[in-house]
PDB file of C-alpha atoms in Angstrom:
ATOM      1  CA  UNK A  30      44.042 -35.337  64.109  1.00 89.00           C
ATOM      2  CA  UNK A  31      43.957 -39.057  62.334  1.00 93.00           C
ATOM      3  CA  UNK A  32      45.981 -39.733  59.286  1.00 92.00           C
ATOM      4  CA  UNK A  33      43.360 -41.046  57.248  1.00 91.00           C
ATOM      5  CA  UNK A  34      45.939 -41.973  54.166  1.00 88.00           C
ATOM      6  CA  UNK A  35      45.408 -45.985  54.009  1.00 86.00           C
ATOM      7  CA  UNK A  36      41.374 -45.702  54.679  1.00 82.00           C
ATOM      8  CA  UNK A  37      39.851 -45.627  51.204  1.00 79.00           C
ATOM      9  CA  UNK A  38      38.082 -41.706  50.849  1.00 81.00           C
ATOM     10  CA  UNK A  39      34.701 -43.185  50.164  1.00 73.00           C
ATOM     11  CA  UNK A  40      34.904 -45.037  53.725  1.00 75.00           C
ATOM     12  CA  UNK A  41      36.327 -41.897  55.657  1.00 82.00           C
ATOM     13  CA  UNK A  42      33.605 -40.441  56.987  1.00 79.00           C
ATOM     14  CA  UNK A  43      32.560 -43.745  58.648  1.00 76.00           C
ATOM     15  CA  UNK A  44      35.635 -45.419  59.106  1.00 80.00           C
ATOM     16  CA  UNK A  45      37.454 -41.658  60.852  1.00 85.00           C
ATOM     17  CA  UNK A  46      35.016 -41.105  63.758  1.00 86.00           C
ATOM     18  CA  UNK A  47      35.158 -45.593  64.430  1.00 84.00           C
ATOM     19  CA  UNK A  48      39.194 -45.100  64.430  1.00 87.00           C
ATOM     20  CA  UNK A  49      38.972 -42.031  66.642  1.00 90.00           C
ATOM     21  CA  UNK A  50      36.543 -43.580  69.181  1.00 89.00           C
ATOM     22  CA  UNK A  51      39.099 -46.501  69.562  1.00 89.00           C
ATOM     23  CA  UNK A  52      41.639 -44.555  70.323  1.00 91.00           C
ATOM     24  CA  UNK A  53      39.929 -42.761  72.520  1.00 91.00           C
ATOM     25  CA  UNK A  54      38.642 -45.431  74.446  1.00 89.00           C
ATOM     26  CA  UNK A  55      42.326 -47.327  74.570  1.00 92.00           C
ATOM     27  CA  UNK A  56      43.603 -44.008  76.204  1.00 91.00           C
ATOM     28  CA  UNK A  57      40.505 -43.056  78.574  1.00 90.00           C
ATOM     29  CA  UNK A  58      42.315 -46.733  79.896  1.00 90.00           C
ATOM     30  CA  UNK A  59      45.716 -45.504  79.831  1.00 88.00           C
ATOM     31  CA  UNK A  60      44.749 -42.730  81.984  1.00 83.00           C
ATOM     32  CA  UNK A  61      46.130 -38.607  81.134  1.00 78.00           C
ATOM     33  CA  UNK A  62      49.334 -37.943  79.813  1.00 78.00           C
ATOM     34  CA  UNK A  63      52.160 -36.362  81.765  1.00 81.00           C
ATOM     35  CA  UNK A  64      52.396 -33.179  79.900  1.00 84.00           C
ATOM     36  CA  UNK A  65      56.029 -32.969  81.077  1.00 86.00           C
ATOM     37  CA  UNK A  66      56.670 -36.349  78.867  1.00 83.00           C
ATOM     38  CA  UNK A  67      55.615 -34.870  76.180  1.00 84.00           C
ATOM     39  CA  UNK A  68      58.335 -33.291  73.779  1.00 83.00           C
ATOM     40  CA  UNK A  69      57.384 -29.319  73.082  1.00 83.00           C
ATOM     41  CA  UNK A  70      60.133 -29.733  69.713  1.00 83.00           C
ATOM     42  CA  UNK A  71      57.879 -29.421  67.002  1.00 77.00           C
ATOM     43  CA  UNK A  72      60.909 -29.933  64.455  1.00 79.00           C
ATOM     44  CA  UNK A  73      61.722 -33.880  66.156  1.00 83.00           C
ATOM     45  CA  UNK A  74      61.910 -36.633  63.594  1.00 84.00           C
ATOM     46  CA  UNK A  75      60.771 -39.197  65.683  1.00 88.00           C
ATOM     47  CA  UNK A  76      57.113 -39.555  66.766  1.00 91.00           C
ATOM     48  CA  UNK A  77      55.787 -39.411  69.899  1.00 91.00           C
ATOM     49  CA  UNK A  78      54.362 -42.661  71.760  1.00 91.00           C
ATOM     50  CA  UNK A  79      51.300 -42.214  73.331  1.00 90.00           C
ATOM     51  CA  UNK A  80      50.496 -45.699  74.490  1.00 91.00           C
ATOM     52  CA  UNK A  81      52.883 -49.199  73.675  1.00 91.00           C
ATOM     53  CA  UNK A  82      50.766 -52.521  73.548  1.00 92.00           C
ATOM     54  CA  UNK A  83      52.453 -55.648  72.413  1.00 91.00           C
ATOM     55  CA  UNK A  84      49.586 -55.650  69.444  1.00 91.00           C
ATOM     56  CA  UNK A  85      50.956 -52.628  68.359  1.00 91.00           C
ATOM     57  CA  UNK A  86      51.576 -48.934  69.419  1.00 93.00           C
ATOM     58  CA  UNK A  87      49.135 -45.658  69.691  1.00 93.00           C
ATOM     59  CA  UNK A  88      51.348 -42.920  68.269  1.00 94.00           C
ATOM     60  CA  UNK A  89      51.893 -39.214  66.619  1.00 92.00           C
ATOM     61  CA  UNK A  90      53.902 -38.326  64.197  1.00 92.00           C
ATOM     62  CA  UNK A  91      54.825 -35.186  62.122  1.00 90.00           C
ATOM     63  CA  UNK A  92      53.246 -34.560  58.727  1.00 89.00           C
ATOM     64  CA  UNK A  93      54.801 -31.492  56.461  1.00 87.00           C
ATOM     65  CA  UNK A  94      51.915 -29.931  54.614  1.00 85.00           C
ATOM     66  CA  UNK A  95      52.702 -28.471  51.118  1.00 86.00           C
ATOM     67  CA  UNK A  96      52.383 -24.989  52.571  1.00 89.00           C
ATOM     68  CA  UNK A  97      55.519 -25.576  54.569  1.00 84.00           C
ATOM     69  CA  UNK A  98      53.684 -26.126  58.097  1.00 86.00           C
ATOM     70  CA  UNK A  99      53.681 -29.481  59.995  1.00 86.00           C
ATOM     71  CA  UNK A 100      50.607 -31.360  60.904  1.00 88.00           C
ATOM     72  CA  UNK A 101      51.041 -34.097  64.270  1.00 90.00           C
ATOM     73  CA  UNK A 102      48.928 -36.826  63.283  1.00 93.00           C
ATOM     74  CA  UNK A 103      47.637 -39.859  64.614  1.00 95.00           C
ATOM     75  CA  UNK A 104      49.598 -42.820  62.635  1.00 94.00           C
ATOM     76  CA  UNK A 105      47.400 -44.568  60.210  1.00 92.00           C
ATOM     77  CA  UNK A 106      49.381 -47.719  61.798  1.00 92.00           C
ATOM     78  CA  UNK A 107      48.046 -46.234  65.189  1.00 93.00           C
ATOM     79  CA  UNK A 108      44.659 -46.454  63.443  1.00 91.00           C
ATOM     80  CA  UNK A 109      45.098 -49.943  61.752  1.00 88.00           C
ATOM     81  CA  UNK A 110      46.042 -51.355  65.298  1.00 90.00           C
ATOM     82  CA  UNK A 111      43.859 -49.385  67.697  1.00 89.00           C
ATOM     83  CA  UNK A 112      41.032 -52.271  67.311  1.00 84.00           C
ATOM     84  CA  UNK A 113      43.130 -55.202  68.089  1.00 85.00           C
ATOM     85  CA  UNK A 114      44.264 -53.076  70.846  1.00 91.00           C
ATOM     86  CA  UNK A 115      41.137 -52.153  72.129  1.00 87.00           C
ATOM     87  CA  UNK A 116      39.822 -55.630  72.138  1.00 82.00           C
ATOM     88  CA  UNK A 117      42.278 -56.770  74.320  1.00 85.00           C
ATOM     89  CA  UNK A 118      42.055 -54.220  76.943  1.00 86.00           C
ATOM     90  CA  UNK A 119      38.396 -53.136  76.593  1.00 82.00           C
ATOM     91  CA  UNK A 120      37.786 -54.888  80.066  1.00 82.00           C
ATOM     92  CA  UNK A 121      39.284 -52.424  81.897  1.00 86.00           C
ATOM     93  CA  UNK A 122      38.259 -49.631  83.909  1.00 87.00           C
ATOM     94  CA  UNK A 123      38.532 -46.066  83.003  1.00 88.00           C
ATOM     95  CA  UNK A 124      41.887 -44.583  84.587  1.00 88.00           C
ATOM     96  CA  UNK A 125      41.308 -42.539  87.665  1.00 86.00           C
ATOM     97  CA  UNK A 126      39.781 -39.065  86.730  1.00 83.00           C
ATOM     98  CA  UNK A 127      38.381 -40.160  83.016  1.00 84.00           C
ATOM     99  CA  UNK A 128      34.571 -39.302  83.094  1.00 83.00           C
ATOM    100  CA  UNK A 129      32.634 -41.773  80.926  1.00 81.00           C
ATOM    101  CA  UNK A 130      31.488 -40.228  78.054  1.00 81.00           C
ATOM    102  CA  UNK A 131      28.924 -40.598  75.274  1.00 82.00           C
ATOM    103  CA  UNK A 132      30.460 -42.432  71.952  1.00 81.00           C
ATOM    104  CA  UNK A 133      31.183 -40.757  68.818  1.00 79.00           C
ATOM    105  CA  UNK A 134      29.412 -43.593  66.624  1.00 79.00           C
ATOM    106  CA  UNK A 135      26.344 -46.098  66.544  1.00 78.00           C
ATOM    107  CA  UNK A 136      28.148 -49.174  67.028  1.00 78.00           C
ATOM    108  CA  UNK A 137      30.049 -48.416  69.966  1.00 78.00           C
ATOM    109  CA  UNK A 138      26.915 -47.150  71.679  1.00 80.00           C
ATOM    110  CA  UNK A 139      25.221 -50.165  70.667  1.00 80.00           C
ATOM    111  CA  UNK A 140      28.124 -52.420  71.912  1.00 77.00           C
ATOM    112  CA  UNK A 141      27.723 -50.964  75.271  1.00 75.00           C
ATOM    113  CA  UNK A 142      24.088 -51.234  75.363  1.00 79.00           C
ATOM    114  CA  UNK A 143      24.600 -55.339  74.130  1.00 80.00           C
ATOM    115  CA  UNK A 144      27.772 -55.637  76.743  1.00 76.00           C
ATOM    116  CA  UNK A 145      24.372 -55.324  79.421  1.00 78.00           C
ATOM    117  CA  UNK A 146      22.637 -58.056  77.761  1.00 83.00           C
ATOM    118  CA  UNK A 147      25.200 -60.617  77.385  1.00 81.00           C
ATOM    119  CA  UNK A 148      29.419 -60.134  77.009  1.00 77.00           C
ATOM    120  CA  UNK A 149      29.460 -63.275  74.637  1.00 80.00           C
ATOM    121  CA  UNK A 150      28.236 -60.964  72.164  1.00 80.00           C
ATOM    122  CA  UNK A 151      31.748 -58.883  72.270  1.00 75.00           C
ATOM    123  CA  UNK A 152      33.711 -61.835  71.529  1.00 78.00           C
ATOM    124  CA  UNK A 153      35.785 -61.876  68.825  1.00 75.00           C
ATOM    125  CA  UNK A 154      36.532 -65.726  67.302  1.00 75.00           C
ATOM    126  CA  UNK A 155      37.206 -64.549  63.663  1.00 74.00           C
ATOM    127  CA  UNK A 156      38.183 -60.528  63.032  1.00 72.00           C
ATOM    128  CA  UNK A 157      34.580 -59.390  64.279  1.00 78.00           C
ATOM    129  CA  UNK A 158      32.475 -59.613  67.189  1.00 79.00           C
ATOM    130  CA  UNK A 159      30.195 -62.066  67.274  1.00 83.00           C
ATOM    131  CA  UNK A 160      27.389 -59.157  67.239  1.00 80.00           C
ATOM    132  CA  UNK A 161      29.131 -57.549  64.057  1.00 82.00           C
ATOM    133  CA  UNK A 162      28.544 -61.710  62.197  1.00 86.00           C
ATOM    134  CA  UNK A 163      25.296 -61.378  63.431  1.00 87.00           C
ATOM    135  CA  UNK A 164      24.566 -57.800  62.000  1.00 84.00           C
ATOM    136  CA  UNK A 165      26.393 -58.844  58.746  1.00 87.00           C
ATOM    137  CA  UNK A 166      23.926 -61.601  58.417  1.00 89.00           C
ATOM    138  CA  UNK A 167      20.621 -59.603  59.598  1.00 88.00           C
ATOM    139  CA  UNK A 168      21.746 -56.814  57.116  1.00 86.00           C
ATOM    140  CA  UNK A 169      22.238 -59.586  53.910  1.00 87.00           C
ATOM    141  CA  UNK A 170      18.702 -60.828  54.679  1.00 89.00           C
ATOM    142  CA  UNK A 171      16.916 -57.319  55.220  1.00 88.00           C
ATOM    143  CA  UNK A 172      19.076 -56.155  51.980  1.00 88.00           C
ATOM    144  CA  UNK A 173      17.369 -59.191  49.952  1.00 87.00           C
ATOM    145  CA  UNK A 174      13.968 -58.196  51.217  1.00 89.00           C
ATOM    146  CA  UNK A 175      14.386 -54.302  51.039  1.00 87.00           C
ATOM    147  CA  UNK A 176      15.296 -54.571  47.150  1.00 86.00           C
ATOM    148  CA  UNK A 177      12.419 -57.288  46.212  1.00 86.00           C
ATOM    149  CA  UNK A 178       9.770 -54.476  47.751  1.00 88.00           C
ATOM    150  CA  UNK A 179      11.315 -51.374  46.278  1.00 85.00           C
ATOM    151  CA  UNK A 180      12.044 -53.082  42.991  1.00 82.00           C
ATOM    152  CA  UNK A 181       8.563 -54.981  43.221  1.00 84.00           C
ATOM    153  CA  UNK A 182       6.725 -51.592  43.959  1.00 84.00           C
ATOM    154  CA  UNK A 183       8.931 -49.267  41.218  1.00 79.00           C
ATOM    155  CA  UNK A 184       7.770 -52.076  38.559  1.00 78.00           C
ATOM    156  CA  UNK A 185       4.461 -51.353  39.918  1.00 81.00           C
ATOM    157  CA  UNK A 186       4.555 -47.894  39.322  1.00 80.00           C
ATOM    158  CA  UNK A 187       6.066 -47.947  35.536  1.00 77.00           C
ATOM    159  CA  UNK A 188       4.330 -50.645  34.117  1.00 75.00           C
ATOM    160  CA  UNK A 189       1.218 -48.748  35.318  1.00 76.00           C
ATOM    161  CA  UNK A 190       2.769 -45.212  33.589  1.00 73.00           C
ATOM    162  CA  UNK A 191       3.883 -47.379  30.366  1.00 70.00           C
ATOM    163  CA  UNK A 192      -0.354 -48.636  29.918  1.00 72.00           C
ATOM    164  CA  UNK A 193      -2.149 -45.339  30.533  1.00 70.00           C
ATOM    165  CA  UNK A 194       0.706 -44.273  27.759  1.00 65.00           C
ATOM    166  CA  UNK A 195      -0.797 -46.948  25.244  1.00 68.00           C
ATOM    167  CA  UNK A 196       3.109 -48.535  25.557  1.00 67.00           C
ATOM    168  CA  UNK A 197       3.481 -51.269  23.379  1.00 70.00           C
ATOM    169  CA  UNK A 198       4.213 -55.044  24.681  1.00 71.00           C
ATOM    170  CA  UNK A 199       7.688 -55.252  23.482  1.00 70.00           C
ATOM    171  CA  UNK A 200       8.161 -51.871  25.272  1.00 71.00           C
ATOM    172  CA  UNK A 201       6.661 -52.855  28.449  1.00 70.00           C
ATOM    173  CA  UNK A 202       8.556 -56.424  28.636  1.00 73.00           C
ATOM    174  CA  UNK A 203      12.113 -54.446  28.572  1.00 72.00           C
ATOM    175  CA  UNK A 204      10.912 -52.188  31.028  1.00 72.00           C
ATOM    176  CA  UNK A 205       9.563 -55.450  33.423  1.00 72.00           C
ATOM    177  CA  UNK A 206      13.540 -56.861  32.404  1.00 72.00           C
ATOM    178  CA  UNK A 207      14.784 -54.125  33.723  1.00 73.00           C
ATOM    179  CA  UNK A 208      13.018 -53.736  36.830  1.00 76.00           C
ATOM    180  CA  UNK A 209      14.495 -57.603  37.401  1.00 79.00           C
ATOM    181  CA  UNK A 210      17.638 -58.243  38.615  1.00 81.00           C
ATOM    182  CA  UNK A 211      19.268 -55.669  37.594  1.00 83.00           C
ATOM    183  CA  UNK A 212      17.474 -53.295  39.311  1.00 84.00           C
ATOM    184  CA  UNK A 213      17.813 -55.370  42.035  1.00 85.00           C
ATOM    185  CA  UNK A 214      21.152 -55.675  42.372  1.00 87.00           C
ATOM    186  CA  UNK A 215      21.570 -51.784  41.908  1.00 89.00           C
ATOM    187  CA  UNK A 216      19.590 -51.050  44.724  1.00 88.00           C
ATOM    188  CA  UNK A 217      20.830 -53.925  47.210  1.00 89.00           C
ATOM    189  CA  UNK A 218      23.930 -51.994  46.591  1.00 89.00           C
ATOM    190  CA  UNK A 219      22.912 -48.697  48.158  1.00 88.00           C
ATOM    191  CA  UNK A 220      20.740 -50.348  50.664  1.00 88.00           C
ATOM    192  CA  UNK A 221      24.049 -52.553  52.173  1.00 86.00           C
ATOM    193  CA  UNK A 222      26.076 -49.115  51.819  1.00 83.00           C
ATOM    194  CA  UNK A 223      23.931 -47.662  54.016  1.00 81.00           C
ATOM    195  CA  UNK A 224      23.407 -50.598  56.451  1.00 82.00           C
ATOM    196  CA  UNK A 225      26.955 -51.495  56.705  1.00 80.00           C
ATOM    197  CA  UNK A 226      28.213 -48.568  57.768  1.00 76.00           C
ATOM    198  CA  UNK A 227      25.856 -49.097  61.249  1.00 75.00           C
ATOM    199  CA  UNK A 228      28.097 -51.979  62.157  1.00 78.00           C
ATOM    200  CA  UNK A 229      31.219 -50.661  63.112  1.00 73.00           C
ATOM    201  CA  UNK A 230      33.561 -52.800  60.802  1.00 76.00           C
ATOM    202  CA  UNK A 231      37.180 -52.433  60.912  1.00 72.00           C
ATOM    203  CA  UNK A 232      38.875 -50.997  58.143  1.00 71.00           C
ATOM    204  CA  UNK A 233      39.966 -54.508  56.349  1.00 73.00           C
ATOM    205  CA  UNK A 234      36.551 -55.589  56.280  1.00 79.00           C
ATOM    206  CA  UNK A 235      34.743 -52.473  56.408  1.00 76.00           C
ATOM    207  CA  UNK A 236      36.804 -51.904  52.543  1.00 79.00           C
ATOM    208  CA  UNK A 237      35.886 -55.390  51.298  1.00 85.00           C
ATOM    209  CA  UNK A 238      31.846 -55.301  52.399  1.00 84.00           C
ATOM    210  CA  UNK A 239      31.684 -51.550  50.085  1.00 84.00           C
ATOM    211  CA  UNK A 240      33.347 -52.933  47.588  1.00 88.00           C
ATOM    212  CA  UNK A 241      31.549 -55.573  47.180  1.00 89.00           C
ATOM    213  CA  UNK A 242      27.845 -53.201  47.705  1.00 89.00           C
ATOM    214  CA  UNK A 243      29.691 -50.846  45.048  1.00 90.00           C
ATOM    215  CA  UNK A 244      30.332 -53.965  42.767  1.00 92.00           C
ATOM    216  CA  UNK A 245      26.450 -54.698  42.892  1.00 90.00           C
ATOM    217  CA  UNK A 246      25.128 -50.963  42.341  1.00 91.00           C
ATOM    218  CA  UNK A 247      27.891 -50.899  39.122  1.00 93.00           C
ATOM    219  CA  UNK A 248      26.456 -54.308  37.676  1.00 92.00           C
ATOM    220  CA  UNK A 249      23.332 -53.438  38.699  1.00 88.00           C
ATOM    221  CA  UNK A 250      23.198 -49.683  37.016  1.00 89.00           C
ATOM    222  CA  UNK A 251      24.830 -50.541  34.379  1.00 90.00           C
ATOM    223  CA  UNK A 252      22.529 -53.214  32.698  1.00 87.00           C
ATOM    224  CA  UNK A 253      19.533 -51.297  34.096  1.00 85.00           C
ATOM    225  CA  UNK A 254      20.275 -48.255  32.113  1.00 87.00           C
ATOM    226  CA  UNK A 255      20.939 -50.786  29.007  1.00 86.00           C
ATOM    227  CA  UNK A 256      17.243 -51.819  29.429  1.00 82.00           C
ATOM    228  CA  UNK A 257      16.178 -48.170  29.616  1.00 82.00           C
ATOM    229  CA  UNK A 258      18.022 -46.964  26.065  1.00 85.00           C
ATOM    230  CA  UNK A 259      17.123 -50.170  24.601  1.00 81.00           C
ATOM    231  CA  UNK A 260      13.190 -49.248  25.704  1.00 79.00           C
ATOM    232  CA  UNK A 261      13.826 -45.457  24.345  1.00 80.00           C
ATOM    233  CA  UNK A 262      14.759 -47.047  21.189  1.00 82.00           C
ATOM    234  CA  UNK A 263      11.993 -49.313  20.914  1.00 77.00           C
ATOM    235  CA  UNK A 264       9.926 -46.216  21.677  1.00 76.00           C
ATOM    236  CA  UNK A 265      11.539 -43.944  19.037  1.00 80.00           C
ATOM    237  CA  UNK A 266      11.864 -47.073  16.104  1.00 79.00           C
ATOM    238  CA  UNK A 267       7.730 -47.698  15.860  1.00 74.00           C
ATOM    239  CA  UNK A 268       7.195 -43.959  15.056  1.00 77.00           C
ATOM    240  CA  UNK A 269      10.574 -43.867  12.917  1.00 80.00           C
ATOM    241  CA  UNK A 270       9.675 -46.724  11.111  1.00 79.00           C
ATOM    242  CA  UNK A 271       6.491 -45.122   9.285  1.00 81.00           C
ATOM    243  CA  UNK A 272       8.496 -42.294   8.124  1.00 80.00           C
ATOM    244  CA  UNK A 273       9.890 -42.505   4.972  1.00 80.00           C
ATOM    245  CA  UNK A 274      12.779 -40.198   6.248  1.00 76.00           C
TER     246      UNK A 274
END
């Protein structure tokens, strides 16, 4: 029901259910629709307003498939504004009749259960909650510590495999320079992927923070598996070297 067309694929699955639970939420405060407002043309041009704010507008519109049938989306405009929205009317009650119900996603579940402890924490000074800066910062630090142990622990592990194998020094020194930074780097990466999506960004942000975790992993990987062919070769050189082939 979303037109997902401006949210980058990779972010989809997190970023669809976050832009569905606004707009939920901004309706639930708008209260039902008249089902006599509603057009019943399917073939109308213009889309259908489901809720006007001065920070933008909560709409459907028509989307021809290539099969010839029409799809009535959700606006990704509707989706790029719902958050602004929402933040500015988030203080009011349900309309008459909504039931409360659980949230779709982490973060909004976790907003509630932070609204109880203090409101200040919902604020938004800059484009997040004051929570969100928070989380962004607790995630950095637990990234930074979460790659040092499973780096620490995997260079452990091979230097461990590379001595029982009678490795030579050279061989084992690439191996410890790979398991450095970056192996660090690669697996900060996946471990703010992860984390970040627990936050609820909005889409703007939400694109930069992967981007930038995706940025690490491909830096990261990509001098990591340098080390490791450079280490094969030093392993397949010694035995090549004392053949006269």
């Amino acid at each position: 029901m979303l037109d997902l067309s401006e949210i980058p694929e990779n972010l989809q699955s997190t970023d669809g259910p976050l832009a569905a639970e606004y707009i939920r939420q901004i309706i639930d405060r708008v209260g039902y629709s008249i089902w006599q407002e509603v057009p019943d043309d399917p073939n109308q041009r213009q889309p259908y307003i489901v809720y006007e704010h001065a920070l933008g507008a909560i709409a459907i519109d028509r989307y021809p498939q290539e099969d010839g049938t029409v799809h009535w989306l959700f606006t990704a405009d509707s989706l790029a504004a719902a958050p602004e929205i929402y933040d500015a009317m988030q203080n009011l009650a349900l309309a008459d009749g909504v039931v409360a119900s659980e949230p779709l996603t982490n973060a909004f579940k976790l907003r509630s259960q932070l609204k109880e402890i203090s409101p200040r924490l919902l604020r938004r000074p800059f484009l997040l909650e004051n929570w969100q800066w928070i989380a962004i910062a607790g995630t950095l630090l637990l990234t930074v510590a979460l790659s040092w142990v499973i780096v620490w622990l995997g260079r452990i592990l091979t230097t461990a495999m590379l001595r029982v194998g009678k490795a030579r020094p050279e061989m084992r020194a690439s191996m410890a320079s790979a398991f450095g930074w970056p192996a660090r780097m690669f697996v900060a990466g996946g471990i703010l992927t992860v984390l970040l999506r627990e936050i609820g960004l909005r889409q703007d942000v939400s694109a930069v923070g992967n981007s930038f975790a995706l940025l690490l992993m491909l830096l990261g990987g990509t001098f990591f598996l340098y080390r490791l062919v450079q280490t094969a070769t030093m392993a397949l050189a010694h035995p090549a070297a004392k053949s006269l082939t």
